[in-house]
mmCIF file of C-alpha atoms in Angstrom:
data_model
loop_
_atom_site.group_PDB
_atom_site.id
_atom_site.type_symbol
_atom_site.label_atom_id
_atom_site.label_comp_id
_atom_site.label_asym_id
_atom_site.label_seq_id
_atom_site.Cartn_x
_atom_site.Cartn_y
_atom_site.Cartn_z
ATOM 1 C CA MET T 1 -6.515 -23.513 19.663
ATOM 2 C CA ALA T 2 -3.994 -24.746 22.202
ATOM 3 C CA PHE T 3 -5.322 -26.669 25.164
ATOM 4 C CA PRO T 4 -3.981 -26.470 28.704
ATOM 5 C CA THR T 5 -2.450 -29.522 30.345
ATOM 6 C CA ILE T 6 -4.568 -32.652 30.105
ATOM 7 C CA ASP T 7 -4.985 -35.106 32.977
ATOM 8 C CA TYR T 8 -3.778 -38.246 31.185
ATOM 9 C CA TYR T 9 -4.071 -40.371 34.308
ATOM 10 C CA LEU T 10 -7.791 -40.905 33.754
ATOM 11 C CA HIS T 11 -7.164 -43.656 31.210
ATOM 12 C CA ASP T 12 -4.687 -46.276 30.229
ATOM 13 C CA ARG T 13 -2.923 -45.047 27.076
ATOM 14 C CA GLU T 14 -3.561 -48.394 25.337
ATOM 15 C CA ASP T 15 -6.777 -46.991 23.876
ATOM 16 C CA ARG T 16 -7.259 -49.421 21.045
ATOM 17 C CA LYS T 17 -8.208 -52.196 23.468
ATOM 18 C CA LEU T 18 -11.230 -50.077 24.507
ATOM 19 C CA LEU T 19 -12.725 -50.186 21.013
ATOM 20 C CA PRO T 20 -15.144 -52.934 19.950
ATOM 21 C CA THR T 21 -13.477 -55.590 17.825
ATOM 22 C CA GLY T 22 -14.710 -57.814 15.031
ATOM 23 C CA GLN T 23 -17.229 -55.322 13.644
ATOM 24 C CA ALA T 24 -17.723 -54.633 9.964
ATOM 25 C CA ARG T 25 -16.698 -51.249 8.602
ATOM 26 C CA GLY T 26 -19.529 -48.739 9.036
ATOM 27 C CA THR T 27 -21.169 -50.634 11.917
ATOM 28 C CA LEU T 28 -22.918 -48.344 14.379
ATOM 29 C CA THR T 29 -21.265 -48.690 17.773
ATOM 30 C CA MET T 30 -20.756 -46.851 21.073
ATOM 31 C CA VAL T 31 -17.320 -45.907 22.347
ATOM 32 C CA LYS T 32 -17.737 -45.282 26.062
ATOM 33 C CA SER T 33 -15.999 -44.736 29.362
ATOM 34 C CA GLU T 34 -16.932 -44.514 32.994
ATOM 35 C CA LEU T 35 -14.618 -42.569 35.263
ATOM 36 C CA THR T 36 -14.445 -40.287 38.251
ATOM 37 C CA LEU T 37 -13.792 -36.628 37.584
ATOM 38 C CA THR T 38 -11.746 -35.331 40.510
ATOM 39 C CA ALA T 39 -12.103 -31.897 42.099
ATOM 40 C CA ALA T 40 -8.834 -30.943 40.344
ATOM 41 C CA ALA T 41 -10.556 -31.601 36.973
ATOM 42 C CA LEU T 42 -13.341 -29.188 37.917
ATOM 43 C CA VAL T 43 -11.382 -25.942 38.103
ATOM 44 C CA THR T 44 -11.703 -23.317 35.366
ATOM 45 C CA GLY T 45 -9.488 -24.228 32.425
ATOM 46 C CA ALA T 46 -8.824 -27.842 33.449
ATOM 47 C CA VAL T 47 -8.966 -30.313 30.553
ATOM 48 C CA SER T 48 -9.452 -34.047 31.142
ATOM 49 C CA ARG T 49 -9.256 -36.763 28.531
ATOM 50 C CA VAL T 50 -12.317 -39.004 28.772
ATOM 51 C CA LEU T 51 -12.331 -41.044 25.529
ATOM 52 C CA TRP T 52 -10.401 -41.726 22.358
ATOM 53 C CA VAL T 53 -11.722 -42.234 18.819
ATOM 54 C CA PRO T 54 -9.825 -43.343 15.707
ATOM 55 C CA ALA T 55 -9.435 -41.330 12.521
ATOM 56 C CA GLY T 56 -12.487 -41.884 10.338
ATOM 57 C CA PHE T 57 -14.925 -42.350 13.251
ATOM 58 C CA GLN T 58 -18.190 -40.681 12.234
ATOM 59 C CA LEU T 59 -20.195 -39.223 15.137
ATOM 60 C CA TRP T 60 -23.963 -39.812 15.151
ATOM 61 C CA GLY T 61 -24.933 -39.425 18.798
ATOM 62 C CA TYR T 62 -23.987 -38.882 22.415
ATOM 63 C CA ALA T 63 -25.091 -40.355 25.733
ATOM 64 C CA GLY T 64 -23.744 -39.258 29.092
ATOM 65 C CA LYS T 65 -24.477 -39.258 32.783
ATOM 66 C CA MET T 66 -22.980 -36.853 35.289
ATOM 67 C CA ALA T 67 -22.825 -37.057 39.060
ATOM 68 C CA ASP T 68 -23.518 -34.017 41.235
ATOM 69 C CA LEU T 69 -20.129 -32.339 40.744
ATOM 70 C CA ASP T 70 -20.995 -28.984 42.334
ATOM 71 C CA THR T 71 -22.790 -28.484 45.628
ATOM 72 C CA GLY T 72 -23.676 -25.002 44.351
ATOM 73 C CA ALA T 73 -24.878 -23.899 40.927
ATOM 74 C CA ALA T 74 -21.889 -22.516 39.020
ATOM 75 C CA LEU T 75 -20.240 -25.424 37.151
ATOM 76 C CA VAL T 76 -20.166 -25.123 33.331
ATOM 77 C CA TRP T 77 -18.289 -27.479 31.005
ATOM 78 C CA ASP T 78 -17.670 -28.388 27.368
ATOM 79 C CA LEU T 79 -16.982 -31.665 25.594
ATOM 80 C CA GLY T 80 -14.833 -31.570 22.497
ATOM 81 C CA TRP T 81 -11.737 -33.096 20.967
ATOM 82 C CA ARG T 82 -8.019 -32.702 20.665
ATOM 83 C CA ALA T 83 -6.451 -34.067 17.490
ATOM 84 C CA ALA T 84 -2.989 -34.576 16.028
ATOM 85 C CA THR T 85 -3.080 -31.039 14.663
ATOM 86 C CA THR T 86 -4.339 -28.007 16.569
ATOM 87 C CA ALA T 87 -6.192 -26.890 13.437
ATOM 88 C CA GLU T 88 -8.615 -29.774 14.107
ATOM 89 C CA ASP T 89 -9.018 -29.142 17.872
ATOM 90 C CA ASP T 90 -12.483 -28.121 19.018
ATOM 91 C CA GLN T 91 -12.963 -27.621 22.759
ATOM 92 C CA ASN T 92 -16.765 -27.568 22.590
ATOM 93 C CA GLY T 93 -17.402 -29.459 19.365
ATOM 94 C CA ILE T 94 -19.721 -32.022 20.970
ATOM 95 C CA ILE T 95 -21.307 -30.317 23.992
ATOM 96 C CA ALA T 96 -21.042 -26.573 24.665
ATOM 97 C CA GLY T 97 -21.764 -24.768 27.924
ATOM 98 C CA SER T 98 -23.467 -27.613 29.787
ATOM 99 C CA THR T 99 -24.610 -27.087 33.359
ATOM 100 C CA VAL T 100 -25.482 -30.758 33.929
ATOM 101 C CA GLY T 101 -23.284 -31.630 36.873
ATOM 102 C CA GLN T 102 -24.478 -28.700 38.982
ATOM 103 C CA SER T 103 -26.814 -31.468 40.043
ATOM 104 C CA ALA T 104 -26.746 -35.054 38.776
ATOM 105 C CA GLY T 105 -28.243 -35.572 35.346
ATOM 106 C CA GLN T 106 -28.087 -37.088 31.876
ATOM 107 C CA LEU T 107 -27.372 -35.810 28.380
ATOM 108 C CA ASN T 108 -28.101 -37.301 24.982
ATOM 109 C CA THR T 109 -27.889 -36.575 21.260
ATOM 110 C CA GLU T 110 -30.379 -33.694 21.615
ATOM 111 C CA ASP T 111 -27.763 -31.870 23.720
ATOM 112 C CA MET T 112 -25.047 -32.239 21.061
ATOM 113 C CA ALA T 113 -23.813 -29.320 19.009
ATOM 114 C CA VAL T 114 -25.592 -29.391 15.636
ATOM 115 C CA ALA T 115 -22.304 -29.354 13.714
ATOM 116 C CA ALA T 116 -21.134 -32.474 15.591
ATOM 117 C CA PHE T 117 -23.883 -34.660 14.131
ATOM 118 C CA GLY T 118 -22.281 -36.629 11.293
ATOM 119 C CA TYR T 119 -18.805 -35.185 11.950
ATOM 120 C CA THR T 120 -15.982 -37.419 10.712
ATOM 121 C CA PHE T 121 -12.771 -37.272 12.739
ATOM 122 C CA LEU T 122 -9.825 -36.684 10.412
ATOM 123 C CA TYR T 123 -7.253 -37.822 12.988
ATOM 124 C CA ASP T 124 -7.080 -40.126 15.979
ATOM 125 C CA SER T 125 -8.555 -37.823 18.613
ATOM 126 C CA ASP T 126 -8.814 -37.503 22.377
ATOM 127 C CA ILE T 127 -12.312 -36.589 23.530
ATOM 128 C CA VAL T 128 -11.842 -33.997 26.267
ATOM 129 C CA PHE T 129 -13.936 -32.581 29.105
ATOM 130 C CA THR T 130 -13.099 -28.906 29.706
ATOM 131 C CA CYS T 131 -14.258 -27.067 32.803
ATOM 132 C CA THR T 132 -15.106 -23.557 31.579
ATOM 133 C CA THR T 133 -16.507 -22.241 34.879
ATOM 134 C CA GLN T 134 -15.459 -23.738 38.178
ATOM 135 C CA GLY T 135 -18.230 -24.903 40.494
ATOM 136 C CA SER T 136 -18.935 -22.942 43.631
ATOM 137 C CA ALA T 137 -18.026 -26.068 45.612
ATOM 138 C CA SER T 138 -16.645 -28.713 43.248
ATOM 139 C CA GLN T 139 -16.592 -32.329 44.340
ATOM 140 C CA ALA T 140 -15.420 -35.539 42.697
ATOM 141 C CA GLY T 141 -18.040 -37.706 41.056
ATOM 142 C CA ALA T 142 -18.579 -40.671 38.731
ATOM 143 C CA CYS T 143 -19.398 -39.804 35.128
ATOM 144 C CA LYS T 144 -20.215 -41.787 31.990
ATOM 145 C CA PHE T 145 -19.408 -40.623 28.469
ATOM 146 C CA GLY T 146 -20.483 -42.370 25.276
ATOM 147 C CA LEU T 147 -20.163 -41.490 21.609
ATOM 148 C CA ILE T 148 -22.366 -43.292 19.098
ATOM 149 C CA GLY T 149 -20.939 -43.543 15.640
ATOM 150 C CA THR T 150 -19.629 -45.637 12.796
ATOM 151 C CA MET T 151 -16.163 -47.088 12.768
ATOM 152 C CA PRO T 152 -13.855 -46.565 9.802
#
């Protein structure tokens, strides 16, 4: 599936410096980011890059915190990935159809798509936030995203 334009200004493109260093292969770790999703990222179809994981990263959990991004009750979003090949892209591979953000809240591994648990990324992949339904009154807010997994 082809994704629309991604807001690449959310992160520095030197992603490798964001990963923990000096850990043994297979060590459980959390790859995380904290950023502000702008109102422009909260319109239907907008895709924003929030994290990056290397090929071979095996996903075992998720932890996230969302600000109140919608003064109404319409916002719906997905969390998935975009890889080197579109055959591996999955817009909602981690979280599908979440309404957390209509008011502030948290998500964890229990909110993850079942198929995501234990998934091994075949390619270096961008983890992307996709707004599937625009909020009735979207507003910028601070968000935290974290993937728990083992490094290759």
